[in-house]
Amino acid sequence: MEHFVEFQNVKKVYKMGEVIIEALHDVNFSIEKGEICVIVGPSGAGKTTLLNILGGMDRLTEGRVFLDGAEISSYSRRELTGYRRHDVGFVFQFYNLIQNLAAVENVELAAQISVSRQADSAGACDVHLEARQISAQGVHPQNSSL
């Protein structure tokens, strides 16, 4: 049976001048489709690094990562951009929203970047925001709790 997510011997090393930090060392695990997985550990254990690699925002140093049979660790920069745009989504702890844009404008900006254009109109963005009980009427990130 093919795993939905699989990490094989994943290693991630950060180099900052003379300092070398091994954030991940020989990480091996798999997740089946429909399975719920929780990643826990102390600060500095590599949780964010692992998710950044799975999300295509960072590259591993060694090893292989598969998602639904595709080896995402071998993707080119262009393929990773497409992967981030169309196949994966993140909700960040700190929302990374543009402060001088209203909530609906932040959502519309993301829709403009996406080729699929599923949320192409302000009305569609309003629907998405309202479904999450967020008023889209002029609310700026610093004044809302997403």
XYZ file of C-alpha atoms in Angstrom:
146
model
C 0.000 0.000 0.000
C 1.313 3.425 -0.949
C 1.457 5.998 1.856
C -0.141 9.428 1.433
C 2.771 11.214 3.172
C 6.161 9.591 3.567
C 9.466 10.910 4.893
C 12.477 8.696 4.148
C 15.783 9.367 5.947
C 15.150 13.120 5.942
C 17.911 15.382 7.167
C 17.922 19.178 7.274
C 21.041 21.157 8.098
C 21.171 24.938 8.426
C 24.542 26.661 8.061
C 25.019 30.127 9.516
C 28.633 31.055 8.975
C 30.687 28.598 11.009
C 27.640 27.366 12.925
C 25.936 24.191 11.707
C 22.503 23.282 13.070
C 21.038 19.878 12.303
C 17.297 20.560 12.557
C 16.227 17.098 11.362
C 18.258 13.897 11.535
C 17.192 10.658 9.833
C 13.436 11.334 10.061
C 11.306 8.422 8.885
C 7.516 8.212 9.078
C 4.432 7.729 6.955
C 0.823 8.851 7.123
C -2.006 6.993 5.433
C -4.783 8.797 3.574
C -7.488 9.806 6.068
C -5.225 9.259 9.063
C -4.925 12.064 11.616
C -1.384 12.926 12.643
C -0.179 15.240 15.399
C 3.374 16.561 15.453
C 4.518 17.398 18.974
C 7.842 18.179 20.574
C 9.742 20.785 22.523
C 10.838 24.090 21.062
C 13.645 23.515 18.579
C 12.745 19.872 17.930
C 12.193 20.471 14.199
C 8.381 20.573 13.974
C 8.282 23.762 11.900
C 11.192 22.599 9.736
C 9.363 19.346 9.005
C 6.162 21.193 8.043
C 8.089 23.723 5.935
C 9.634 20.855 3.972
C 6.262 19.133 3.522
C 4.707 22.464 2.511
C 7.371 23.139 -0.114
C 8.693 26.233 1.648
C 12.070 24.709 2.515
C 14.278 22.052 0.965
C 15.751 19.096 2.771
C 19.484 18.424 2.889
C 19.203 14.644 2.423
C 16.462 12.065 2.052
C 13.159 11.909 0.215
C 9.620 13.186 0.813
C 6.569 11.821 -0.979
C 3.035 13.183 -1.088
C 0.380 10.995 -2.690
C 3.046 9.099 -4.628
C 4.871 12.175 -5.963
C 8.406 12.820 -4.752
C 8.071 16.488 -3.797
C 11.666 16.569 -2.535
C 12.854 16.313 -6.153
C 10.648 19.160 -7.443
C 12.286 22.086 -9.207
C 11.714 25.625 -7.912
C 8.992 26.084 -10.525
C 7.273 22.819 -9.553
C 7.436 23.794 -5.865
C 5.776 27.117 -6.674
C 2.918 25.300 -8.400
C 2.695 22.836 -5.511
C 2.417 25.666 -2.963
C -0.185 27.495 -5.072
C -2.460 24.575 -5.872
C -1.840 21.588 -3.626
C -1.059 22.701 -0.090
C -2.326 25.320 2.329
C -1.051 26.683 5.617
C -2.626 28.530 8.497
C 0.263 30.260 10.215
C 0.463 30.897 13.936
C 1.032 34.540 13.044
C -1.182 35.211 10.074
C 1.270 37.017 7.783
C -1.509 39.296 6.588
C -0.882 42.670 5.000
C -1.760 45.124 7.755
C -3.050 47.989 5.609
C -5.471 45.727 3.692
C -8.912 44.741 4.947
C -9.612 41.050 5.597
C -11.478 40.669 2.303
C -8.606 42.377 0.434
C -6.114 39.888 1.924
C -8.306 37.007 0.707
C -8.763 38.627 -2.734
C -4.992 39.043 -3.057
C -4.474 35.318 -2.499
C -7.212 34.585 -5.054
C -5.489 36.794 -7.645
C -2.257 34.847 -7.224
C -4.000 31.491 -7.711
C -4.443 30.357 -11.302
C -7.621 28.463 -10.404
C -9.400 31.735 -9.526
C -11.972 29.921 -7.370
C -12.448 33.027 -5.230
C -12.331 35.413 -8.181
C -14.871 37.945 -6.966
C -15.286 40.006 -3.818
C -18.603 38.205 -3.295
C -16.896 34.823 -3.216
C -14.339 36.171 -0.736
C -17.169 37.506 1.439
C -18.751 34.039 1.444
C -15.476 32.415 2.550
C -14.947 34.969 5.299
C -18.547 34.791 6.529
C -18.346 30.994 6.673
C -15.553 31.498 9.171
C -17.573 34.147 11.023
C -15.271 36.967 9.940
C -16.843 40.219 8.849
C -15.218 41.387 5.643
C -16.419 44.978 5.878
C -13.261 47.027 6.288
C -11.769 44.927 9.079
C -7.995 45.122 9.078
C -5.833 42.275 10.438
C -4.806 44.163 13.561
C -8.510 44.570 14.458
C -9.702 41.039 13.766
C -9.137 37.615 15.208
C -8.809 35.113 12.418
